[in-house]
Each structure stands twice: as C-alpha cells, then as structure tokens.
Amino acid sequence: MLQPVTSGRRRAPAQSTSTRRPAALATGALAAAAGIALTAFFPSPEMSPTAAPTAGDGPAVAAPVTADAQAVIDFGKESPQATAATKAPKTTVLSTSVDEIAFAAPIKGAAIASSFGYRVNPMGGFGDELHTGTDYAGACGTAVQASRAGTVVESGWHAYGGGQRIVVDHGGGLETSYNHLSVLGVNVGAKVSKGQNLGAVGSTGNSTGCHLHFELLVDGEKVDPQSRL
C-alpha cells in the first residue's frame, strides 16, 4: 500500500480557542474603557472616484463630461427650447397711441344738423342730392379742432362751394376736410395733433348759416364720417 507523501516542514501547532478569546476580549475591554470606537470600512466595488456623493454627504457634484479628441463640435446648433424662443415672430410696437389713431368729433358737444347721405338740396333745386359729409351746428366763431393728428395739405378757398376750407392728411389714404370756416388758423405743411384748433365755424361758400361741414375721405372717396367717430 502506498503511503501519503508528506513534506519535511512541520506545521506549527494551532492555538486553542481558549487561548485566543481572552486576548480579543481584553483588547475590546481596553478600547471601550478608553472611549474609542473602532469601525472597519470596506470600499464597495461599485464606487468610483467620479461618482456623485449621496444625500447627506454634501452637495451633489456632477461627473465630468468628456469628448473624444477628434470630435467635431458644432456651436451653431440650437436646442428645441432655444429654437422656439428665437424663432418667434417679432412684434412691431407702434409709437402712435390708440387715442391718436382714433377719430374725434371736430367740435366739442356740437349737435348734428345734417348727416351723410341723400337729402333735398337746401340751396334749392330738384330731387335728392348726396350730402358728402356731416353738418355740425355751431355759432360762428366756435373753435374747430383736428379730428386726428396729421399734416395740413390744404388751407384756403375751396372753389366748389366749401368756402374757406382746411384739409388734413392723416396717412394711410385717410383725409378729413373742414368747410365753410370763418377763420383759417393753420397753413399748408403744418403738423397738427388730435384736438388742435384749426380755425372757426363760419358760413362761407355755399352755406345757409353758421355750421361746419365735415368730411372724411378714404383713398379719395368721401364716406360717412360717423363710421370712424
């Protein structure tokens, strides 16, 4: 029968359990008496130097982002959020206020004596005629004001019945005319604001009494002024 081969090295006798335990107990007792807490730390294989700390360990630190040395970075690209903001249509803000754009009656508190439309000619004649404006009743000398801001393009005698007349161009094909005036208070080329005095009520031209014949023209065509007031 073959006998097991053993090395010539002798194994040191193992210490008995009874010999090691008192030493461990003695060490623990000394540490407790000294008030020292012994903690063993075993690093987890999942932890890495770039891992963000967990809650309670301080503010989170993002891991660094790197790119390949040969990568091409296009800074002209826009994110979806940036595209929505930068591509929004621009709104042009008008410097003229809504109040300046709107039209106003040329005489404060004046009653309408005759409206725009067909009527019997007060100067005589037969059949109806188109009254091309609004007649405002008012005593001669009553102030006449610009219905809207604009530029004076006519100031003088109107050869076709308007008497002394002023015409203001408001832009965009809009004009207003003020007829039968007793006084012309502005000259051609003057810039006037809404409500500014232009002249005074009169009875010049084809008129049967003191009143203002007020007209509104859109692209040269006379329309009902009340449609814009």
Coordinates of C-alpha atoms in Angstrom, one line a residue:
M1 CA 0.0 0.0 0.0
L2 CA 1.2 3.5 -1.0
Q3 CA 1.7 5.9 1.9
P4 CA 0.9 9.6 1.6
V5 CA 3.9 11.8 0.9
T6 CA 4.4 14.5 3.4
S7 CA 6.8 17.4 3.3
G8 CA 9.6 17.7 5.8
R9 CA 8.2 21.0 7.0
R10 CA 6.5 20.8 10.4
R11 CA 3.1 22.7 10.8
A12 CA 3.0 25.0 13.8
P13 CA 0.5 23.8 16.4
A14 CA -2.8 25.7 16.1
Q15 CA -3.7 27.9 19.1
S16 CA -6.7 26.7 21.0
T17 CA -9.9 28.7 21.1
S18 CA -9.4 29.2 24.8
T19 CA -6.1 30.8 24.2
R20 CA -7.3 33.5 21.6
R21 CA -10.6 34.6 23.1
P22 CA -9.2 36.1 26.3
A23 CA -6.8 38.3 24.2
A24 CA -9.7 39.6 22.0
L25 CA -11.9 40.3 25.0
A26 CA -9.0 42.1 26.7
T27 CA -8.5 44.3 23.6
G28 CA -12.2 45.2 23.3
A29 CA -12.4 46.0 27.0
L30 CA -9.4 48.4 26.8
A31 CA -10.9 50.2 23.7
A32 CA -14.3 50.6 25.5
A33 CA -12.6 51.9 28.6
A34 CA -10.7 54.4 26.5
G35 CA -13.9 55.6 24.7
I36 CA -12.6 54.7 21.3
A37 CA -15.0 53.5 18.6
L38 CA -13.4 51.1 16.1
T39 CA -15.0 50.9 12.7
A40 CA -13.9 48.9 9.8
F41 CA -14.5 50.4 6.3
F42 CA -14.7 48.1 3.3
P43 CA -14.9 50.0 0.0
S44 CA -17.7 48.9 -2.3
P45 CA -16.6 47.7 -5.8
E46 CA -19.4 49.9 -7.3
M47 CA -17.9 53.1 -6.0
S48 CA -15.6 55.2 -8.3
P49 CA -13.7 58.5 -7.9
T50 CA -16.2 60.3 -10.2
A51 CA -19.4 59.1 -8.5
A52 CA -21.6 61.8 -7.1
P53 CA -21.9 61.8 -3.3
T54 CA -25.1 60.5 -1.8
A55 CA -27.7 62.7 0.1
G56 CA -26.3 63.8 3.4
D57 CA -22.7 63.9 2.3
G58 CA -22.9 67.5 0.9
P59 CA -24.0 69.0 -2.4
A60 CA -24.0 66.7 -5.4
V61 CA -21.2 67.1 -7.9
A62 CA -21.8 66.2 -11.5
A63 CA -19.4 63.8 -13.1
P64 CA -17.1 65.4 -15.7
V65 CA -18.2 65.2 -19.3
T66 CA -15.5 64.5 -21.8
A67 CA -15.4 64.1 -25.6
D68 CA -13.2 62.3 -28.0
A69 CA -10.2 64.4 -29.0
Q70 CA -11.2 64.1 -32.7
A71 CA -14.9 65.0 -32.1
V72 CA -16.3 68.0 -34.1
I73 CA -18.5 70.3 -32.0
D74 CA -21.0 72.5 -33.8
F75 CA -21.8 75.5 -31.7
G76 CA -24.4 76.7 -34.3
K77 CA -26.9 74.1 -33.3
E78 CA -29.9 75.2 -31.2
S79 CA -31.8 73.3 -28.6
P80 CA -35.5 72.8 -29.1
Q81 CA -36.2 75.3 -26.3
A82 CA -33.9 77.9 -27.8
T83 CA -35.4 77.4 -31.3
A84 CA -38.9 78.1 -30.1
A85 CA -37.8 81.3 -28.4
T86 CA -35.5 82.7 -31.0
K87 CA -37.8 81.9 -34.0
A88 CA -40.9 83.5 -32.5
P89 CA -42.2 86.3 -34.8
K90 CA -41.2 89.8 -33.7
T91 CA -43.9 92.3 -32.9
T92 CA -43.5 95.9 -34.1
V93 CA -44.6 98.3 -31.5
L94 CA -46.2 101.5 -32.9
S95 CA -45.2 104.7 -31.4
T96 CA -48.6 106.3 -32.0
S97 CA -51.1 105.7 -29.2
V98 CA -54.5 104.3 -29.8
D99 CA -56.0 107.6 -28.8
E100 CA -54.1 109.4 -31.6
I101 CA -55.2 106.9 -34.2
A102 CA -58.9 107.2 -33.4
F103 CA -61.0 110.0 -34.8
A104 CA -62.9 112.5 -32.8
A105 CA -65.7 115.0 -33.5
P106 CA -64.3 118.3 -34.8
I107 CA -66.5 120.4 -32.5
K108 CA -67.0 119.6 -28.8
G109 CA -70.5 118.9 -27.8
A110 CA -72.0 120.0 -31.1
A111 CA -75.3 118.6 -32.4
I112 CA -75.5 117.0 -35.9
A113 CA -77.7 119.2 -38.1
S114 CA -77.5 117.0 -41.2
S115 CA -76.0 113.5 -41.7
F116 CA -74.1 111.9 -44.6
G117 CA -76.5 110.6 -47.3
Y118 CA -79.1 111.7 -49.8
R119 CA -81.2 114.7 -49.0
V120 CA -83.0 117.6 -50.6
N121 CA -80.6 120.4 -51.6
P122 CA -81.1 123.2 -49.1
M123 CA -79.8 125.7 -51.7
G124 CA -82.7 124.8 -54.0
G125 CA -83.0 122.6 -57.0
F126 CA -84.9 119.4 -57.7
G127 CA -84.6 115.9 -56.4
D128 CA -82.3 114.4 -53.8
E129 CA -78.6 115.0 -53.7
L130 CA -75.8 113.2 -51.9
H131 CA -74.7 115.1 -48.8
T132 CA -71.0 114.2 -48.7
G133 CA -70.3 114.9 -45.0
T134 CA -71.7 115.7 -41.6
D135 CA -73.0 119.1 -40.7
Y136 CA -72.4 120.2 -37.1
A137 CA -74.5 123.1 -35.8
G138 CA -72.5 125.8 -34.2
A139 CA -72.3 129.5 -33.8
C140 CA -69.9 131.4 -36.0
G141 CA -66.5 131.7 -34.3
T142 CA -66.8 128.3 -32.5
A143 CA -63.4 126.5 -32.4
V144 CA -62.9 123.7 -35.0
Q145 CA -60.5 121.0 -33.9
A146 CA -58.5 118.4 -35.8
S147 CA -60.3 115.1 -35.7
R148 CA -57.0 113.2 -35.7
A149 CA -53.2 114.0 -35.9
G150 CA -51.8 114.7 -39.4
T151 CA -50.4 117.2 -41.8
V152 CA -52.3 120.1 -43.4
V153 CA -52.4 119.7 -47.2
E154 CA -55.0 122.4 -48.0
S155 CA -55.8 125.8 -46.3
G156 CA -57.7 128.3 -48.4
W157 CA -60.7 129.0 -50.5
H158 CA -62.5 126.0 -52.0
A159 CA -63.8 126.8 -55.5
Y160 CA -66.7 124.2 -55.4
G161 CA -68.8 125.5 -52.5
G162 CA -66.7 124.7 -49.4
G163 CA -65.8 128.3 -48.8
Q164 CA -62.7 128.7 -46.6
R165 CA -61.6 125.1 -46.1
I166 CA -58.8 123.1 -44.4
V167 CA -57.8 119.5 -45.4
V168 CA -55.7 117.3 -43.1
D169 CA -53.9 114.2 -44.4
H170 CA -53.7 111.5 -41.7
G171 CA -51.7 108.9 -43.7
G172 CA -52.8 105.6 -45.0
G173 CA -55.1 107.2 -47.5
L174 CA -57.2 109.0 -44.8
E175 CA -58.1 112.7 -45.0
T176 CA -60.5 115.0 -43.3
S177 CA -61.9 118.3 -44.6
Y178 CA -63.3 121.2 -42.6
N179 CA -65.6 123.6 -44.7
H180 CA -67.4 127.0 -44.5
L181 CA -64.8 128.3 -42.0
S182 CA -64.7 131.9 -40.9
V183 CA -61.1 131.7 -39.8
L184 CA -58.2 129.6 -41.2
G185 CA -55.8 129.0 -38.3
V186 CA -53.1 126.8 -39.9
N187 CA -51.1 126.9 -43.0
V188 CA -50.3 124.1 -45.5
G189 CA -47.5 121.9 -44.3
A190 CA -48.3 122.4 -40.6
K191 CA -48.2 119.3 -38.3
V192 CA -51.3 119.2 -36.2
S193 CA -52.2 117.0 -33.2
K194 CA -55.6 115.5 -32.4
G195 CA -57.8 118.2 -30.8
Q196 CA -55.6 121.1 -32.0
N197 CA -57.6 124.2 -33.1
L198 CA -57.6 124.6 -36.9
G199 CA -60.0 127.5 -37.4
A200 CA -63.5 128.7 -36.5
V201 CA -67.0 127.9 -37.7
G202 CA -68.4 130.2 -40.4
S203 CA -70.8 130.4 -43.3
T204 CA -68.5 130.9 -46.2
G205 CA -69.1 129.3 -49.6
N206 CA -72.4 127.5 -50.4
S207 CA -73.9 127.8 -46.9
T208 CA -77.3 128.9 -45.5
G209 CA -76.0 129.7 -42.0
C210 CA -73.2 129.1 -39.5
H211 CA -72.2 125.5 -39.4
L212 CA -69.3 123.1 -40.1
H213 CA -69.4 120.8 -43.0
F214 CA -67.0 117.9 -42.0
E215 CA -65.9 115.3 -44.5
L216 CA -63.9 112.0 -44.3
L217 CA -62.1 110.7 -47.4
V218 CA -60.7 107.2 -47.8
D219 CA -58.4 106.9 -50.8
G220 CA -60.0 110.0 -52.2
E221 CA -63.6 108.7 -51.8
K222 CA -66.0 110.5 -49.4
V223 CA -67.5 108.2 -46.8
D224 CA -69.7 108.7 -43.8
P225 CA -67.6 110.3 -41.1
Q226 CA -69.7 108.8 -38.3
S227 CA -68.3 105.3 -39.4
R228 CA -64.9 106.3 -37.8
L229 CA -66.0 108.5 -34.9

